[in-house]
C-alpha cells in the first residue's frame, strides 16, 4: 500500500493484523466461480510470512510472479539494492511454491526513464517479462512516450525481456489509463467498459487488467493520512468486487505467461520509421514473444 508508506513503516508491518490471506482468497473464490485464471504478483515479504497462500494460489492454476520484497519504489533504489531485492523476493516465492518465477511488476509502476537499468537487471536475473512501465503522465510514475502494447526490450546483456504495459486509450494525443487498480474503482464503470471496447474492436489487443487484494476489503482499518491518499485508497472499496464480477462474466481471463507463450500479446515488429516516432522513441523493441519452461503456463485459459 504505497499510500501509507510513510504512515506505516515497514519495520511495523508485523505489528498489524494481516488481511492479505482473507482478501486473496476472496479473489480466488471469485475467479473459481467464473473459471478465470490470472497472474498473482506476490511480495517476497508475503511469501515468507504466508507460504501456504502462495502454494494455494499456484495449486489453483494461477501464475506466480514477483512484486519486489518490501514494496519499495524502484526509482528510489540503487541498482545493487534493486538486484538484491529482486533476488530475495524471487527466491521467497519460488521456495514457497516450488515453481520458477518469470514475471515482475515494480511497486507503483516505478520503473521510470531514469531507472530503465532495472530492465537489464531483470533480464540478467532470469526474468522473461516485466509489466512495470505505465505509458502515461502521472505525479508518481509513468513514461508517457513508452509503447502502449507488448514489446520486447533488448537488454544490454543480450537477453530479451518482454514488456507488458497496463491498458491505455489514446485521445487527442494523450494516453489515458483504465481498467485496473484505482482507475477501476474511481472512474465510472462505463469508462472501464469503453476502454475494453476499444481494445476489443479498435486496437484488437488483449487487455491486461490489474487489482490489489485490499481493493476488495471495505472493512479494512482507516489509517490517518493525507486527503489525496485517503481518496485514492478508500474510494469505492465496497463496489469493487461487484464490478470485477461483471468483468469476469463478460470476458475470458488468463495468466500473462500463458498469453505470451501462446503469442496472444505479440505486436507487429515496428519499422525503422516507426521506431523513431514518439510511440517508440528511446526503446530498443522487437515483436513480443516469450518461451516459458514447463511449470508456470499449464493452467487453463479461463
Short mmCIF file of C-alpha atoms in Angstrom, two decimals:
data_model
loop_
_atom_site.label_atom_id
_atom_site.label_comp_id
_atom_site.label_asym_id
_atom_site.label_seq_id
_atom_site.Cartn_x
_atom_site.Cartn_y
_atom_site.Cartn_z
CA UNK A 1 0.00 0.00 0.00
CA UNK A 2 2.16 2.84 -1.29
CA UNK A 3 -0.31 5.43 0.01
CA UNK A 4 0.70 4.53 3.56
CA UNK A 5 4.43 4.02 3.07
CA UNK A 6 5.23 6.96 5.36
CA UNK A 7 2.43 6.30 7.85
CA UNK A 8 3.12 2.58 8.32
CA UNK A 9 6.90 1.93 8.33
CA UNK A 10 7.95 -1.47 7.02
CA UNK A 11 9.52 -2.25 10.39
CA UNK A 12 6.00 -2.26 11.90
CA UNK A 13 4.28 -4.47 9.32
CA UNK A 14 4.27 -7.49 11.63
CA UNK A 15 2.50 -5.46 14.33
CA UNK A 16 -0.60 -5.03 12.19
CA UNK A 17 -3.30 -7.70 11.79
CA UNK A 18 -2.84 -9.20 8.33
CA UNK A 19 -5.76 -9.27 5.91
CA UNK A 20 -3.89 -10.47 2.81
CA UNK A 21 -4.87 -14.16 3.16
CA UNK A 22 -8.59 -13.46 3.55
CA UNK A 23 -8.63 -10.88 0.75
CA UNK A 24 -6.64 -13.05 -1.66
CA UNK A 25 -8.95 -15.98 -1.02
CA UNK A 26 -11.89 -13.73 -1.81
CA UNK A 27 -10.36 -13.15 -5.25
CA UNK A 28 -9.54 -16.84 -5.66
CA UNK A 29 -13.15 -17.79 -4.93
CA UNK A 30 -14.43 -15.20 -7.38
CA UNK A 31 -12.07 -16.47 -10.07
CA UNK A 32 -13.08 -20.07 -9.41
CA UNK A 33 -16.79 -19.26 -9.80
CA UNK A 34 -16.12 -17.75 -13.22
CA UNK A 35 -13.41 -20.15 -14.43
CA UNK A 36 -10.83 -17.37 -14.64
CA UNK A 37 -7.06 -17.67 -14.25
CA UNK A 38 -4.66 -14.85 -13.53
CA UNK A 39 -1.16 -13.76 -12.58
CA UNK A 40 -0.59 -13.07 -8.88
CA UNK A 41 2.33 -10.72 -8.25
CA UNK A 42 3.49 -11.56 -4.72
CA UNK A 43 5.64 -9.53 -2.39
CA UNK A 44 8.56 -11.59 -1.13
CA UNK A 45 7.61 -10.48 2.40
CA UNK A 46 4.15 -12.01 1.97
CA UNK A 47 5.63 -15.21 0.52
CA UNK A 48 7.93 -15.57 3.54
CA UNK A 49 5.16 -14.95 6.07
CA UNK A 50 2.33 -16.79 4.31
CA UNK A 51 3.92 -19.50 2.14
CA UNK A 52 0.77 -21.61 2.26
CA UNK A 53 -1.11 -18.80 0.49
CA UNK A 54 1.45 -18.83 -2.32
CA UNK A 55 1.02 -22.60 -2.68
CA UNK A 56 -2.76 -22.23 -2.63
CA UNK A 57 -2.70 -19.73 -5.50
CA UNK A 58 -0.36 -21.92 -7.55
CA UNK A 59 -2.40 -25.07 -6.85
CA UNK A 60 -5.49 -23.42 -8.31
CA UNK A 61 -3.76 -22.94 -11.65
CA UNK A 62 -2.72 -19.30 -11.39
CA UNK A 63 0.68 -17.91 -12.32
CA UNK A 64 3.04 -16.68 -9.62
CA UNK A 65 5.12 -13.57 -10.30
CA UNK A 66 7.26 -11.12 -8.35
CA UNK A 67 6.27 -7.71 -6.95
CA UNK A 68 9.51 -6.94 -5.02
CA UNK A 69 10.19 -7.85 -1.39
CA UNK A 70 9.34 -4.71 0.60
CA UNK A 71 7.29 -2.77 -1.98
CA UNK A 72 9.98 -0.12 -2.32
CA UNK A 73 9.80 2.02 -5.44
CA UNK A 74 12.47 1.01 -7.97
CA UNK A 75 13.37 4.63 -8.72
CA UNK A 76 14.33 5.07 -5.05
CA UNK A 77 16.87 2.21 -5.11
CA UNK A 78 20.43 1.91 -6.32
CA UNK A 79 20.98 -0.83 -8.93
CA UNK A 80 22.72 -3.05 -6.35
CA UNK A 81 19.80 -2.62 -3.92
CA UNK A 82 17.30 -3.44 -6.64
CA UNK A 83 19.20 -6.57 -7.66
CA UNK A 84 19.28 -7.81 -4.07
CA UNK A 85 15.59 -7.08 -3.59
CA UNK A 86 14.74 -8.97 -6.79
CA UNK A 87 16.82 -11.96 -5.78
CA UNK A 88 15.40 -12.39 -2.29
CA UNK A 89 11.80 -11.81 -3.37
CA UNK A 90 12.03 -14.20 -6.32
CA UNK A 91 13.63 -16.82 -4.09
CA UNK A 92 10.97 -16.43 -1.39
CA UNK A 93 8.15 -17.07 -3.88
CA UNK A 94 9.93 -19.97 -5.56
CA UNK A 95 10.78 -21.60 -2.23
CA UNK A 96 7.18 -21.29 -1.07
CA UNK A 97 5.62 -22.90 -4.15
CA UNK A 98 8.39 -24.98 -5.72
CA UNK A 99 7.98 -23.40 -9.17
CA UNK A 100 10.08 -20.89 -11.10
CA UNK A 101 9.05 -17.24 -11.35
CA UNK A 102 9.44 -15.43 -14.68
CA UNK A 103 7.39 -12.22 -14.34
CA UNK A 104 7.98 -8.97 -12.47
CA UNK A 105 5.93 -5.89 -11.68
CA UNK A 106 7.51 -2.93 -9.92
CA UNK A 107 5.75 -1.38 -6.93
CA UNK A 108 3.66 1.58 -8.09
CA UNK A 109 4.82 1.21 -11.72
CA UNK A 110 8.11 2.72 -10.56
CA UNK A 111 10.43 1.85 -13.44
CA UNK A 112 10.89 5.29 -14.97
CA UNK A 113 13.11 6.71 -17.71
CA UNK A 114 15.84 7.21 -15.11
CA UNK A 115 15.65 3.60 -13.92
CA UNK A 116 15.45 1.64 -17.17
CA UNK A 117 18.63 -0.08 -15.94
CA UNK A 118 16.21 -2.19 -13.87
CA UNK A 119 15.07 -3.98 -17.04
CA UNK A 120 18.66 -5.05 -17.73
CA UNK A 121 18.95 -6.44 -14.21
CA UNK A 122 15.67 -8.33 -14.57
CA UNK A 123 16.95 -9.92 -17.76
CA UNK A 124 20.21 -10.89 -16.05
CA UNK A 125 18.29 -12.42 -13.12
CA UNK A 126 16.31 -14.77 -15.35
CA UNK A 127 13.01 -12.94 -15.73
CA UNK A 128 11.28 -13.31 -19.09
CA UNK A 129 8.77 -10.48 -18.85
CA UNK A 130 8.12 -7.27 -16.97
CA UNK A 131 4.90 -5.31 -16.50
CA UNK A 132 6.09 -2.14 -14.78
CA UNK A 133 6.02 0.71 -17.30
CA UNK A 134 2.81 2.73 -17.47
CA UNK A 135 2.78 4.83 -20.67
CA UNK A 136 1.01 7.82 -19.07
CA UNK A 137 1.75 11.08 -17.27
CA UNK A 138 1.22 10.78 -13.52
CA UNK A 139 2.50 12.51 -10.42
CA UNK A 140 4.11 9.31 -9.12
CA UNK A 141 5.00 7.20 -12.17
CA UNK A 142 4.83 6.75 -15.91
CA UNK A 143 6.77 7.07 -19.17
CA UNK A 144 4.24 8.74 -21.47
CA UNK A 145 6.11 8.01 -24.72
CA UNK A 146 6.69 4.31 -23.97
CA UNK A 147 5.00 1.77 -26.28
CA UNK A 148 1.39 1.11 -25.36
CA UNK A 149 1.31 -2.57 -26.33
CA UNK A 150 3.56 -5.54 -25.57
CA UNK A 151 7.09 -5.40 -26.99
CA UNK A 152 10.50 -6.93 -26.38
CA UNK A 153 13.17 -4.88 -24.64
CA UNK A 154 16.68 -5.75 -25.78
CA UNK A 155 18.80 -5.92 -22.63
CA UNK A 156 22.46 -4.88 -22.69
CA UNK A 157 23.45 -8.44 -21.77
CA UNK A 158 21.79 -9.75 -24.92
CA UNK A 159 18.79 -11.13 -23.05
CA UNK A 160 15.30 -10.26 -24.23
CA UNK A 161 12.63 -9.10 -21.78
CA UNK A 162 9.03 -8.77 -22.90
CA UNK A 163 7.44 -5.59 -21.54
CA UNK A 164 3.68 -5.85 -20.99
CA UNK A 165 2.13 -2.42 -20.30
CA UNK A 166 -1.17 -1.88 -18.49
CA UNK A 167 -4.05 -0.64 -20.67
CA UNK A 168 -4.36 2.88 -22.04
CA UNK A 169 -6.52 4.57 -24.65
CA UNK A 170 -5.17 7.42 -26.77
CA UNK A 171 -7.28 10.56 -27.11
CA UNK A 172 -6.15 13.90 -28.59
CA UNK A 173 -2.51 12.90 -28.36
CA UNK A 174 -2.67 11.80 -24.72
CA UNK A 175 -2.67 8.31 -23.18
CA UNK A 176 -5.49 7.78 -20.69
CA UNK A 177 -5.27 4.93 -18.14
CA UNK A 178 -8.03 2.49 -17.42
CA UNK A 179 -9.35 -0.96 -16.50
CA UNK A 180 -7.34 -1.57 -13.37
CA UNK A 181 -6.45 -0.57 -9.82
CA UNK A 182 -7.58 2.84 -8.69
CA UNK A 183 -8.83 3.70 -12.17
CA UNK A 184 -11.16 0.70 -11.98
CA UNK A 185 -12.59 1.92 -8.66
CA UNK A 186 -12.54 5.70 -9.09
CA UNK A 187 -13.77 6.07 -12.66
CA UNK A 188 -17.35 5.18 -13.71
CA UNK A 189 -17.78 1.57 -14.75
CA UNK A 190 -18.94 2.82 -18.15
CA UNK A 191 -15.41 4.17 -18.64
CA UNK A 192 -13.93 0.72 -17.96
CA UNK A 193 -16.34 -0.80 -20.45
CA UNK A 194 -15.36 1.84 -23.01
CA UNK A 195 -11.64 1.03 -22.52
CA UNK A 196 -12.32 -2.68 -23.02
CA UNK A 197 -14.47 -1.95 -26.08
CA UNK A 198 -11.58 -0.01 -27.64
CA UNK A 199 -9.16 -2.87 -27.07
CA UNK A 200 -11.58 -5.42 -28.47
CA UNK A 201 -12.86 -3.52 -31.51
CA UNK A 202 -10.34 -0.76 -32.26
CA UNK A 203 -6.90 -1.92 -31.10
CA UNK A 204 -7.79 -5.64 -31.38
CA UNK A 205 -5.48 -6.43 -28.45
CA UNK A 206 -6.00 -8.29 -25.17
CA UNK A 207 -6.29 -6.12 -22.04
CA UNK A 208 -4.00 -6.58 -19.03
CA UNK A 209 -6.20 -5.65 -16.08
CA UNK A 210 -4.84 -5.45 -12.54
CA UNK A 211 -6.14 -5.26 -8.98
CA UNK A 212 -4.89 -5.48 -5.38
CA UNK A 213 -6.44 -7.76 -2.74
CA UNK A 214 -7.02 -4.78 -0.42
CA UNK A 215 -9.24 -3.16 -3.06
CA UNK A 216 -11.93 -5.75 -2.24
CA UNK A 217 -11.83 -5.15 1.51
CA UNK A 218 -14.21 -2.32 2.52
CA UNK A 219 -13.82 -3.20 6.23
CA UNK A 220 -10.06 -2.59 6.35
CA UNK A 221 -8.78 -0.17 9.02
CA UNK A 222 -8.79 3.53 8.14
CA UNK A 223 -5.30 4.92 8.59
CA UNK A 224 -4.85 8.69 9.13
CA UNK A 225 -3.00 10.13 6.14
CA UNK A 226 -3.29 12.88 3.52
CA UNK A 227 -6.59 13.70 1.85
CA UNK A 228 -5.20 12.64 -1.54
CA UNK A 229 -4.04 9.25 -0.24
CA UNK A 230 -7.33 8.62 1.55
CA UNK A 231 -9.27 9.41 -1.63
CA UNK A 232 -7.08 7.20 -3.84
CA UNK A 233 -7.06 4.28 -1.43
CA UNK A 234 -10.51 4.08 0.16
CA UNK A 235 -12.91 5.31 -2.54
CA UNK A 236 -15.39 2.70 -3.84
CA UNK A 237 -13.90 -0.29 -2.00
CA UNK A 238 -17.45 -1.54 -1.38
CA UNK A 239 -18.30 -1.84 -5.10
CA UNK A 240 -15.01 -3.19 -6.48
CA UNK A 241 -15.96 -6.86 -6.04
CA UNK A 242 -19.27 -6.39 -7.88
CA UNK A 243 -17.50 -4.60 -10.74
CA UNK A 244 -14.89 -7.34 -11.06
CA UNK A 245 -17.65 -9.95 -11.08
CA UNK A 246 -19.23 -8.18 -14.06
CA UNK A 247 -15.92 -8.27 -15.95
CA UNK A 248 -15.46 -11.95 -15.19
CA UNK A 249 -18.93 -12.67 -16.56
CA UNK A 250 -18.25 -10.88 -19.85
CA UNK A 251 -14.61 -11.67 -20.66
CA UNK A 252 -12.10 -14.52 -20.58
CA UNK A 253 -9.02 -14.15 -18.38
CA UNK A 254 -5.71 -16.00 -18.37
CA UNK A 255 -2.23 -15.52 -16.86
CA UNK A 256 0.22 -13.21 -18.60
CA UNK A 257 2.70 -16.05 -19.11
CA UNK A 258 0.03 -18.16 -20.82
CA UNK A 259 -0.89 -15.34 -23.19
CA UNK A 260 2.76 -14.66 -24.03
CA UNK A 261 3.52 -18.32 -24.64
CA UNK A 262 0.52 -18.57 -26.97
CA UNK A 263 1.62 -15.45 -28.85
CA UNK A 264 -1.57 -13.59 -27.95
CA UNK A 265 0.25 -10.49 -26.68
CA UNK A 266 2.50 -10.17 -29.72
CA UNK A 267 2.76 -6.93 -31.68
CA UNK A 268 3.90 -6.38 -35.24
CA UNK A 269 7.59 -5.57 -35.42
CA UNK A 270 7.92 -1.79 -35.82
CA UNK A 271 9.57 -0.45 -38.94
CA UNK A 272 12.65 1.79 -38.79
CA UNK A 273 10.41 4.78 -39.40
CA UNK A 274 8.01 3.79 -36.62
CA UNK A 275 10.86 3.28 -34.21
CA UNK A 276 11.67 6.99 -34.49
CA UNK A 277 8.19 8.19 -33.56
CA UNK A 278 7.22 9.25 -30.05
CA UNK A 279 5.49 5.90 -29.64
CA UNK A 280 8.79 4.00 -29.64
CA UNK A 281 11.42 6.67 -29.01
CA UNK A 282 14.43 5.53 -26.94
CA UNK A 283 13.21 1.92 -26.79
CA UNK A 284 15.07 -0.99 -28.45
CA UNK A 285 11.99 -3.08 -29.30
CA UNK A 286 11.01 -6.06 -31.43
CA UNK A 287 7.93 -8.25 -31.66
CA UNK A 288 6.85 -9.68 -28.31
CA UNK A 289 7.32 -13.44 -27.89
CA UNK A 290 8.42 -15.43 -24.88
CA UNK A 291 9.13 -19.12 -24.32
CA UNK A 292 8.41 -20.37 -20.81
CA UNK A 293 9.71 -23.66 -19.41
CA UNK A 294 7.04 -26.09 -18.26
CA UNK A 295 5.51 -25.38 -14.88
CA UNK A 296 4.04 -21.90 -14.85
CA UNK A 297 1.96 -21.94 -18.03
CA UNK A 298 -0.03 -25.11 -17.66
CA UNK A 299 -3.22 -23.52 -16.31
CA UNK A 300 -6.39 -23.25 -18.35
CA UNK A 301 -7.25 -20.08 -20.19
CA UNK A 302 -10.30 -19.33 -18.12
#
